[in-house]
mmCIF file of C-alpha atoms and ligand atoms in Angstrom:
data_model
loop_
_atom_site.group_PDB
_atom_site.id
_atom_site.type_symbol
_atom_site.label_atom_id
_atom_site.label_comp_id
_atom_site.label_asym_id
_atom_site.label_seq_id
_atom_site.Cartn_x
_atom_site.Cartn_y
_atom_site.Cartn_z
ATOM 1 C CA UNK A 1 7.463 -2.391 -24.709
ATOM 2 C CA UNK A 2 10.087 -2.210 -21.979
ATOM 3 C CA UNK A 3 7.926 -2.902 -18.928
ATOM 4 C CA UNK A 4 10.277 -1.359 -16.440
ATOM 5 C CA UNK A 5 8.821 -1.680 -12.975
ATOM 6 C CA UNK A 6 9.506 1.247 -10.685
ATOM 7 C CA UNK A 7 8.545 1.453 -7.035
ATOM 8 C CA UNK A 8 8.204 5.055 -5.853
ATOM 9 C CA UNK A 9 8.683 4.986 -2.114
ATOM 10 C CA UNK A 10 10.562 5.961 0.957
ATOM 11 C CA UNK A 11 11.831 2.922 2.822
ATOM 12 C CA UNK A 12 10.270 4.058 6.130
ATOM 13 C CA UNK A 13 6.785 3.566 4.666
ATOM 14 C CA UNK A 14 5.188 0.335 5.918
ATOM 15 C CA UNK A 15 2.751 0.314 2.981
ATOM 16 C CA UNK A 16 5.670 0.568 0.580
ATOM 17 C CA UNK A 17 7.565 -2.169 2.424
ATOM 18 C CA UNK A 18 4.608 -4.446 1.786
ATOM 19 C CA UNK A 19 4.964 -3.828 -1.954
ATOM 20 C CA UNK A 20 8.750 -4.353 -1.845
ATOM 21 C CA UNK A 21 8.159 -7.690 -0.051
ATOM 22 C CA UNK A 22 5.550 -8.632 -2.652
ATOM 23 C CA UNK A 23 7.958 -7.855 -5.508
ATOM 24 C CA UNK A 24 10.710 -9.877 -3.815
ATOM 25 C CA UNK A 25 8.338 -12.766 -3.136
ATOM 26 C CA UNK A 26 7.359 -12.938 -6.793
ATOM 27 C CA UNK A 27 10.975 -12.539 -7.932
ATOM 28 C CA UNK A 28 10.214 -9.418 -9.923
ATOM 29 C CA UNK A 29 13.057 -7.210 -11.116
ATOM 30 C CA UNK A 30 12.327 -3.644 -10.128
ATOM 31 C CA UNK A 31 13.886 -0.264 -9.738
ATOM 32 C CA UNK A 32 13.138 2.299 -7.082
ATOM 33 C CA UNK A 33 12.685 6.031 -6.846
ATOM 34 C CA UNK A 34 13.046 7.510 -3.385
ATOM 35 C CA UNK A 35 10.483 10.264 -2.909
ATOM 36 C CA UNK A 36 10.397 12.927 -0.249
ATOM 37 C CA UNK A 37 8.565 11.800 2.872
ATOM 38 C CA UNK A 38 6.539 15.020 2.873
ATOM 39 C CA UNK A 39 4.938 17.334 0.345
ATOM 40 C CA UNK A 40 5.709 19.102 -1.969
ATOM 41 C CA UNK A 41 6.722 16.465 -4.534
ATOM 42 C CA UNK A 42 6.543 18.401 -7.811
ATOM 43 C CA UNK A 43 8.335 15.776 -9.916
ATOM 44 C CA UNK A 44 6.005 12.985 -8.814
ATOM 45 C CA UNK A 45 2.905 15.027 -9.715
ATOM 46 C CA UNK A 46 2.932 14.320 -13.476
ATOM 47 C CA UNK A 47 2.749 10.614 -12.543
ATOM 48 C CA UNK A 48 0.272 10.720 -9.660
ATOM 49 C CA UNK A 49 -1.962 13.657 -10.671
ATOM 50 C CA UNK A 50 -2.218 14.791 -7.034
ATOM 51 C CA UNK A 51 -2.557 11.411 -5.292
ATOM 52 C CA UNK A 52 -0.168 12.085 -2.437
ATOM 53 C CA UNK A 53 0.296 8.707 -0.821
ATOM 54 C CA UNK A 54 3.194 6.342 -0.990
ATOM 55 C CA UNK A 55 3.759 3.852 -2.548
ATOM 56 C CA UNK A 56 2.896 4.147 -6.202
ATOM 57 C CA UNK A 57 4.086 1.572 -8.730
ATOM 58 C CA UNK A 58 4.967 2.648 -12.236
ATOM 59 C CA UNK A 59 5.039 0.218 -15.144
ATOM 60 C CA UNK A 60 5.993 2.273 -18.198
ATOM 61 C CA UNK A 61 3.139 4.741 -18.758
ATOM 62 C CA UNK A 62 0.855 3.041 -16.194
ATOM 63 C CA UNK A 63 0.874 4.261 -12.608
ATOM 64 C CA UNK A 64 -0.831 2.175 -9.940
ATOM 65 C CA UNK A 65 -2.008 4.211 -6.979
ATOM 66 C CA UNK A 66 -2.747 2.456 -3.660
ATOM 67 C CA UNK A 67 -1.316 -0.864 -2.517
ATOM 68 C CA UNK A 68 -4.552 -2.796 -3.136
ATOM 69 C CA UNK A 69 -4.402 -2.230 -6.877
ATOM 70 C CA UNK A 70 -0.613 -2.639 -6.967
ATOM 71 C CA UNK A 71 -0.852 -6.087 -5.404
ATOM 72 C CA UNK A 72 -3.687 -7.106 -7.744
ATOM 73 C CA UNK A 73 -1.653 -6.058 -10.768
ATOM 74 C CA UNK A 74 1.355 -8.026 -9.535
ATOM 75 C CA UNK A 75 -0.814 -11.120 -9.056
ATOM 76 C CA UNK A 76 -2.128 -10.734 -12.639
ATOM 77 C CA UNK A 77 1.292 -10.280 -14.173
ATOM 78 C CA UNK A 78 3.179 -12.752 -11.985
ATOM 79 C CA UNK A 79 0.735 -15.452 -10.918
ATOM 80 C CA UNK A 80 3.398 -17.683 -9.327
ATOM 81 C CA UNK A 81 3.894 -17.925 -6.418
ATOM 82 C CA UNK A 82 0.300 -16.886 -5.839
ATOM 83 C CA UNK A 83 -0.751 -14.423 -3.171
ATOM 84 C CA UNK A 84 -3.803 -16.618 -2.709
ATOM 85 C CA UNK A 85 -2.802 -20.217 -1.938
ATOM 86 C CA UNK A 86 -5.725 -22.363 -0.788
ATOM 87 C CA UNK A 87 -5.990 -23.315 2.866
ATOM 88 C CA UNK A 88 -4.811 -26.750 3.973
ATOM 89 C CA UNK A 89 -8.436 -27.847 3.846
ATOM 90 C CA UNK A 90 -8.762 -26.586 0.240
ATOM 91 C CA UNK A 91 -10.679 -23.340 0.777
ATOM 92 C CA UNK A 92 -9.996 -20.292 -1.430
ATOM 93 C CA UNK A 93 -8.340 -17.308 0.289
ATOM 94 C CA UNK A 94 -8.747 -14.415 -2.137
ATOM 95 C CA UNK A 95 -11.907 -12.903 -0.613
ATOM 96 C CA UNK A 96 -10.613 -13.387 2.921
ATOM 97 C CA UNK A 97 -7.310 -11.689 2.105
ATOM 98 C CA UNK A 98 -9.104 -8.714 0.586
ATOM 99 C CA UNK A 99 -11.526 -8.369 3.490
ATOM 100 C CA UNK A 100 -8.701 -8.653 6.026
ATOM 101 C CA UNK A 101 -6.719 -5.983 4.209
ATOM 102 C CA UNK A 102 -9.500 -3.485 4.838
ATOM 103 C CA UNK A 103 -9.268 -4.055 8.586
ATOM 104 C CA UNK A 104 -5.484 -4.464 8.821
ATOM 105 C CA UNK A 105 -4.644 -1.376 6.747
ATOM 106 C CA UNK A 106 -7.209 0.788 8.523
ATOM 107 C CA UNK A 107 -8.426 -0.315 11.983
ATOM 108 C CA UNK A 108 -5.219 -2.040 13.019
ATOM 109 C CA UNK A 109 -2.758 0.356 11.342
ATOM 110 C CA UNK A 110 -4.602 3.432 12.582
ATOM 111 C CA UNK A 111 -4.498 2.104 16.148
ATOM 112 C CA UNK A 112 -0.687 2.146 15.943
ATOM 113 C CA UNK A 113 -0.433 5.770 14.760
ATOM 114 C CA UNK A 114 -0.990 7.374 18.210
ATOM 115 C CA UNK A 115 1.919 5.259 19.476
ATOM 116 C CA UNK A 116 4.433 7.138 17.376
ATOM 117 C CA UNK A 117 6.956 8.576 19.745
ATOM 118 C CA UNK A 118 5.691 11.984 18.641
ATOM 119 C CA UNK A 119 8.527 13.638 20.523
ATOM 120 C CA UNK A 120 11.004 12.021 18.104
ATOM 121 C CA UNK A 121 9.124 12.905 14.933
ATOM 122 C CA UNK A 122 10.484 15.956 13.139
ATOM 123 C CA UNK A 123 8.150 18.937 13.379
ATOM 124 C CA UNK A 124 7.828 19.140 9.565
ATOM 125 C CA UNK A 125 6.667 15.492 9.294
ATOM 126 C CA UNK A 126 4.255 15.846 12.222
ATOM 127 C CA UNK A 127 2.733 18.987 10.696
ATOM 128 C CA UNK A 128 2.424 17.334 7.275
ATOM 129 C CA UNK A 129 0.566 14.257 8.576
ATOM 130 C CA UNK A 130 -1.339 15.388 11.687
ATOM 131 C CA UNK A 131 -4.157 17.222 9.851
ATOM 132 C CA UNK A 132 -4.744 14.164 7.657
ATOM 133 C CA UNK A 133 -5.538 12.006 10.666
ATOM 134 C CA UNK A 134 -7.225 14.680 12.780
ATOM 135 C CA UNK A 135 -4.368 14.359 15.283
ATOM 136 C CA UNK A 136 -4.073 16.865 18.073
ATOM 137 C CA UNK A 137 -1.084 19.063 18.842
ATOM 138 C CA UNK A 138 2.210 17.273 19.306
ATOM 139 C CA UNK A 139 2.130 17.946 23.058
ATOM 140 C CA UNK A 140 -1.333 16.416 23.502
ATOM 141 C CA UNK A 141 -0.388 13.447 21.324
ATOM 142 C CA UNK A 142 2.562 12.647 23.592
ATOM 143 C CA UNK A 143 0.371 12.844 26.708
ATOM 144 C CA UNK A 144 -2.432 10.668 25.272
ATOM 145 C CA UNK A 145 -0.238 7.927 23.806
ATOM 146 C CA UNK A 146 -0.089 5.623 26.887
ATOM 147 C CA UNK A 147 -3.908 5.598 27.154
ATOM 148 C CA UNK A 148 -4.453 5.016 23.462
ATOM 149 C CA UNK A 149 -2.140 1.986 23.653
ATOM 150 C CA UNK A 150 -5.111 0.108 25.128
ATOM 151 C CA UNK A 151 -6.981 0.241 21.831
ATOM 152 C CA UNK A 152 -3.945 -0.907 19.870
ATOM 153 C CA UNK A 153 -3.562 -3.906 22.167
ATOM 154 C CA UNK A 154 -7.218 -4.806 21.648
ATOM 155 C CA UNK A 155 -6.703 -4.662 17.878
ATOM 156 C CA UNK A 156 -3.527 -6.759 18.109
ATOM 157 C CA UNK A 157 -5.478 -9.212 20.247
ATOM 158 C CA UNK A 158 -7.747 -9.885 17.266
ATOM 159 C CA UNK A 159 -4.756 -10.568 14.994
ATOM 160 C CA UNK A 160 -3.351 -12.868 17.667
ATOM 161 C CA UNK A 161 -6.657 -14.746 17.920
ATOM 162 C CA UNK A 162 -6.742 -15.164 14.166
ATOM 163 C CA UNK A 163 -3.222 -16.570 14.060
ATOM 164 C CA UNK A 164 -3.765 -18.800 17.091
ATOM 165 C CA UNK A 165 -6.582 -20.772 15.448
ATOM 166 C CA UNK A 166 -5.677 -23.839 17.477
ATOM 167 C CA UNK A 167 -3.619 -24.419 20.589
ATOM 168 C CA UNK A 168 -0.251 -24.518 18.781
ATOM 169 C CA UNK A 169 -0.941 -21.603 16.494
ATOM 170 C CA UNK A 170 -0.714 -21.679 12.721
ATOM 171 C CA UNK A 171 2.306 -21.149 10.526
ATOM 172 C CA UNK A 172 0.460 -18.685 8.272
ATOM 173 C CA UNK A 173 -2.608 -16.636 9.085
ATOM 174 C CA UNK A 174 -5.080 -18.470 6.889
ATOM 175 C CA UNK A 175 -3.619 -21.937 7.507
ATOM 176 C CA UNK A 176 -2.066 -22.108 4.054
ATOM 177 C CA UNK A 177 1.138 -23.978 3.274
ATOM 178 C CA UNK A 178 2.802 -20.785 1.959
ATOM 179 C CA UNK A 179 2.087 -17.168 2.923
ATOM 180 C CA UNK A 180 -1.063 -15.562 1.549
ATOM 181 C CA UNK A 181 -1.612 -11.822 1.231
ATOM 182 C CA UNK A 182 -3.074 -11.914 4.740
ATOM 183 C CA UNK A 183 0.465 -12.589 5.994
ATOM 184 C CA UNK A 184 1.744 -9.578 4.044
ATOM 185 C CA UNK A 185 -0.964 -7.379 5.590
ATOM 186 C CA UNK A 186 -0.165 -8.441 9.153
ATOM 187 C CA UNK A 187 3.572 -8.323 8.377
ATOM 188 C CA UNK A 188 3.128 -4.658 7.477
ATOM 189 C CA UNK A 189 1.203 -3.961 10.685
ATOM 190 C CA UNK A 190 3.668 -5.726 12.932
ATOM 191 C CA UNK A 191 6.593 -4.006 11.292
ATOM 192 C CA UNK A 192 4.878 -0.717 12.159
ATOM 193 C CA UNK A 193 4.177 -1.828 15.730
ATOM 194 C CA UNK A 194 7.764 -2.928 16.279
ATOM 195 C CA UNK A 195 9.030 0.361 14.974
ATOM 196 C CA UNK A 196 6.974 2.485 17.325
ATOM 197 C CA UNK A 197 6.182 0.286 20.293
ATOM 198 C CA UNK A 198 8.510 -1.352 22.740
ATOM 199 C CA UNK A 199 9.249 -4.890 21.494
ATOM 200 C CA UNK A 200 8.942 -6.255 25.042
ATOM 201 C CA UNK A 201 5.202 -5.594 25.017
ATOM 202 C CA UNK A 202 4.800 -7.610 21.824
ATOM 203 C CA UNK A 203 7.072 -10.345 23.175
ATOM 204 C CA UNK A 204 5.104 -10.594 26.382
ATOM 205 C CA UNK A 205 1.556 -10.242 25.112
ATOM 206 C CA UNK A 206 1.761 -11.496 21.525
ATOM 207 C CA UNK A 207 4.665 -13.944 21.115
ATOM 208 C CA UNK A 208 2.922 -15.776 18.271
ATOM 209 C CA UNK A 209 2.719 -12.557 16.258
ATOM 210 C CA UNK A 210 6.409 -11.984 16.797
ATOM 211 C CA UNK A 211 7.306 -15.515 15.673
ATOM 212 C CA UNK A 212 5.116 -15.084 12.626
ATOM 213 C CA UNK A 213 6.893 -11.841 11.780
ATOM 214 C CA UNK A 214 10.322 -13.483 11.878
ATOM 215 C CA UNK A 215 9.137 -16.362 9.686
ATOM 216 C CA UNK A 216 7.472 -13.988 7.277
ATOM 217 C CA UNK A 217 10.440 -11.635 6.858
ATOM 218 C CA UNK A 218 12.664 -14.586 5.975
ATOM 219 C CA UNK A 219 10.315 -15.742 3.240
ATOM 220 C CA UNK A 220 9.936 -12.286 1.677
ATOM 221 C CA UNK A 221 13.678 -11.620 1.771
ATOM 222 C CA UNK A 222 13.283 -8.411 3.717
ATOM 223 C CA UNK A 223 16.026 -6.392 2.123
ATOM 224 C CA UNK A 224 13.774 -3.450 1.318
ATOM 225 C CA UNK A 225 15.000 -2.482 -2.091
ATOM 226 C CA UNK A 226 18.641 -3.117 -1.252
ATOM 227 C CA UNK A 227 20.656 -3.818 -4.393
ATOM 228 C CA UNK A 228 17.898 -2.521 -6.707
ATOM 229 C CA UNK A 229 18.795 0.217 -9.184
ATOM 230 C CA UNK A 230 17.733 3.628 -7.936
ATOM 231 C CA UNK A 231 16.369 6.105 -10.482
ATOM 232 C CA UNK A 232 15.938 9.834 -10.117
ATOM 233 C CA UNK A 233 12.443 11.293 -10.372
ATOM 234 C CA UNK A 234 13.343 12.759 -13.770
ATOM 235 C CA UNK A 235 14.447 9.341 -15.027
ATOM 236 C CA UNK A 236 11.108 7.916 -13.892
ATOM 237 C CA UNK A 237 9.317 10.641 -15.864
ATOM 238 C CA UNK A 238 11.344 9.653 -18.927
ATOM 239 C CA UNK A 239 10.450 5.975 -18.329
ATOM 240 C CA UNK A 240 6.751 6.930 -18.402
ATOM 241 C CA UNK A 241 7.210 7.844 -22.064
ATOM 242 C CA UNK A 242 7.551 4.108 -22.949
ATOM 243 C CA UNK A 243 4.092 2.941 -23.896
ATOM 244 C CA UNK A 244 2.749 -0.371 -22.595
ATOM 245 C CA UNK A 245 0.358 -2.324 -24.766
ATOM 246 C CA UNK A 246 -3.063 -1.624 -23.238
ATOM 247 C CA UNK A 247 -6.485 -2.581 -24.525
ATOM 248 C CA UNK A 248 -9.052 -1.201 -22.115
ATOM 249 C CA UNK A 249 -11.982 -3.440 -21.173
ATOM 250 C CA UNK A 250 -15.248 -1.931 -22.446
ATOM 251 C CA UNK A 251 -17.309 -0.258 -19.734
ATOM 252 C CA UNK A 252 -20.610 -2.005 -19.003
ATOM 253 C CA UNK A 253 -23.640 -0.495 -20.786
ATOM 254 C CA UNK A 254 -25.486 0.042 -17.522
ATOM 255 C CA UNK A 255 -22.669 2.023 -15.881
ATOM 256 C CA UNK A 256 -23.638 5.633 -15.116
ATOM 257 C CA UNK A 257 -20.112 6.629 -16.188
ATOM 258 C CA UNK A 258 -19.091 6.288 -19.834
ATOM 259 C CA UNK A 259 -15.638 6.025 -21.375
ATOM 260 C CA UNK A 260 -14.255 9.417 -22.334
ATOM 261 C CA UNK A 261 -15.950 11.462 -19.595
ATOM 262 C CA UNK A 262 -13.892 13.550 -17.214
ATOM 263 C CA UNK A 263 -13.916 12.082 -13.704
ATOM 264 C CA UNK A 264 -12.341 12.767 -10.332
ATOM 265 C CA UNK A 265 -10.925 9.887 -8.284
ATOM 266 C CA UNK A 266 -10.519 10.687 -4.583
ATOM 267 C CA UNK A 267 -9.394 8.620 -1.581
ATOM 268 C CA UNK A 268 -12.178 8.253 0.969
ATOM 269 C CA UNK A 269 -9.902 8.090 4.019
ATOM 270 C CA UNK A 270 -7.059 10.610 4.230
ATOM 271 C CA UNK A 271 -5.311 12.840 1.721
ATOM 272 C CA UNK A 272 -8.654 13.498 -0.008
ATOM 273 C CA UNK A 273 -7.180 15.174 -3.060
ATOM 274 C CA UNK A 274 -9.060 14.469 -6.308
ATOM 275 C CA UNK A 275 -7.108 13.183 -9.289
ATOM 276 C CA UNK A 276 -8.829 14.314 -12.463
ATOM 277 C CA UNK A 277 -8.623 12.525 -15.785
ATOM 278 C CA UNK A 278 -10.507 10.956 -18.665
ATOM 279 C CA UNK A 279 -12.240 7.686 -17.836
ATOM 280 C CA UNK A 280 -10.742 4.805 -19.782
ATOM 281 C CA UNK A 281 -11.755 1.656 -17.918
ATOM 282 C CA UNK A 282 -14.138 0.839 -15.071
ATOM 283 C CA UNK A 283 -14.361 -2.775 -13.964
ATOM 284 C CA UNK A 284 -15.868 -4.259 -10.815
ATOM 285 C CA UNK A 285 -12.778 -3.431 -8.734
ATOM 286 C CA UNK A 286 -10.708 -0.910 -10.674
ATOM 287 C CA UNK A 287 -10.881 2.474 -12.363
ATOM 288 C CA UNK A 288 -8.359 3.679 -14.936
ATOM 289 C CA UNK A 289 -8.055 7.293 -16.034
ATOM 290 C CA UNK A 290 -5.764 8.973 -18.523
ATOM 291 C CA UNK A 291 -4.014 12.255 -17.834
ATOM 292 C CA UNK A 292 -1.678 14.468 -19.784
ATOM 293 C CA UNK A 293 0.870 16.870 -18.401
ATOM 294 C CA UNK A 294 1.968 19.365 -21.004
ATOM 295 C CA UNK A 295 4.800 20.824 -18.972
ATOM 296 C CA UNK A 296 6.603 17.477 -18.678
ATOM 297 C CA UNK A 297 5.238 15.940 -21.892
ATOM 298 C CA UNK A 298 3.813 12.939 -20.028
ATOM 299 C CA UNK A 299 0.677 11.028 -20.845
ATOM 300 C CA UNK A 300 -0.086 8.382 -18.233
ATOM 301 C CA UNK A 301 -2.800 5.954 -17.185
ATOM 302 C CA UNK A 302 -3.592 5.996 -13.468
ATOM 303 C CA UNK A 303 -5.090 2.859 -11.954
ATOM 304 C CA UNK A 304 -6.983 3.003 -8.640
ATOM 305 C CA UNK A 305 -8.936 0.393 -6.703
ATOM 306 C CA UNK A 306 -12.646 1.148 -6.303
ATOM 307 C CA UNK A 307 -12.579 0.122 -2.652
ATOM 308 C CA UNK A 308 -11.678 3.209 -0.631
ATOM 309 C CA UNK A 309 -12.070 5.719 -3.509
ATOM 310 C CA UNK A 310 -14.918 7.753 -4.979
ATOM 311 C CA UNK A 311 -15.264 8.154 -8.748
ATOM 312 C CA UNK A 312 -17.420 11.127 -9.713
ATOM 313 C CA UNK A 313 -18.111 12.921 -12.975
ATOM 314 C CA UNK A 314 -16.505 16.345 -13.187
ATOM 315 C CA UNK A 315 -19.064 19.027 -13.966
ATOM 316 C CA UNK A 316 -17.780 21.206 -16.792
HETATM 317 N N1 GSH B 401 -4.308 3.274 1.088
HETATM 318 C C1 GSH B 401 -2.913 3.521 0.823
HETATM 319 C C2 GSH B 401 -2.271 4.029 2.078
HETATM 320 C C3 GSH B 401 -0.813 4.425 1.871
HETATM 321 C C4 GSH B 401 -0.336 5.367 2.953
HETATM 322 O O1 GSH B 401 -1.091 5.791 3.828
HETATM 323 N N2 GSH B 401 0.935 5.716 2.867
HETATM 324 C C5 GSH B 401 1.490 6.674 3.790
HETATM 325 C C6 GSH B 401 2.958 6.420 3.934
HETATM 326 S S1 GSH B 401 3.229 4.917 4.770
HETATM 327 C C7 GSH B 401 1.337 8.045 3.204
HETATM 328 O O2 GSH B 401 1.561 8.238 2.040
HETATM 329 N N3 GSH B 401 0.955 8.991 4.055
HETATM 330 C C8 GSH B 401 0.809 10.341 3.647
HETATM 331 C C9 GSH B 401 -0.606 10.646 3.404
HETATM 332 O O3 GSH B 401 -1.466 9.986 4.032
HETATM 333 O O4 GSH B 401 -0.887 11.515 2.588
HETATM 334 C C10 GSH B 401 -2.252 2.247 0.315
HETATM 335 O O5 GSH B 401 -2.748 1.159 0.625
HETATM 336 O O6 GSH B 401 -1.280 2.314 -0.445
#
C-alpha cells in the first residue's frame, strides 16, 4: 500500500488552492498533476468518470471528487492539526464549518464570478465556463459587471460581519485559537476576490477581511504546490493501479439503494454530468462507487459528498 497522494489541479483554481493549503496545513506530502483548465481532459477521465471539476484528490486507486469530501478525508487520515478546533468558549465548530462552506462556496463565490474581467479571459475559457453558469455573451458580461458588484459587496458584508464579532474583530472566523475550516473557506473566497476585483475596494470597505487573509496565508504556507513533485497524467493513471486497503461500510438495511447496484452520481449545481458506477458504500455524508476503464486498465473507487450531488439508480 503506497498511499501516494496526488492533487489534480491547475494552480489558478481557488477550490484547488484550498486543498493545497489544507495539505500544507496538515503537513501532508503530496504530488501534483496539472490538468488542462478546459475540457477535453481525456487522460483524467479514467479517474473521474466524467466529473469535470477541479480539484480531485487521488490516493492510490481512490479518487475524491469535490473539495468537501477531500477535506473530510484529510481530516480522517490526518487528524492533527484539526480543521475543527473548538471555539475559545469551548463550542464545537464542525457543523458550523460545514454549513458555512455551503454559503461561501456557492452564494459568496458565485457573486464574484461576474466580476471577472471578462475582457481579459481567453475566448476558449469563457466559452467553456459561461454555459455552466448561465452567463450571457462576453460583451454583456463586461457591461453588467459594475452593477453586479453591488451583490458581491453585500455578500462580502456578511463575511465581514461574521469576522467582526466584536469591536476589535476576531483573529479567526469562529473565534478559535487556530484556523478552522471556516477560515479556509473564506480564504478561498477572498483569494478569488483579490484576483478579480481591485484590491483598493477590499482595503477600503473590508479591511478586516484583508488582514485575515494575510494572517491566514502565512499559516497555510501559501506556496501553492511549489516544490512538490509534478506527475504526468499517465503517471497518475499508473499510480491508480496501487490498491489501497479498503473495507466498505455496510449500507443500512433501510436504504433504497443496495450495494452492487449501478448508480449515477451527478453534481446538482454546475457541470451536471453523471458519473456511473457500481455502488460500494453509502454513509450519511458520502457515496462511493467503483468504475472500471478497460482501455486504460484502471479500476478506481470514486468518493463524492452527498451534499450537492444526486445519487440515482441507473435503469438497465
Ligand atoms: N463543488 C466543487 C467546485 C469546484 C469548481 O467549481 N472548480 C472549478 C475550478 S475552480 C471548475 O472545475 N470549474 C469547471 C466546471 O465548473 O466544470 C468543489 O468544491 O470542489
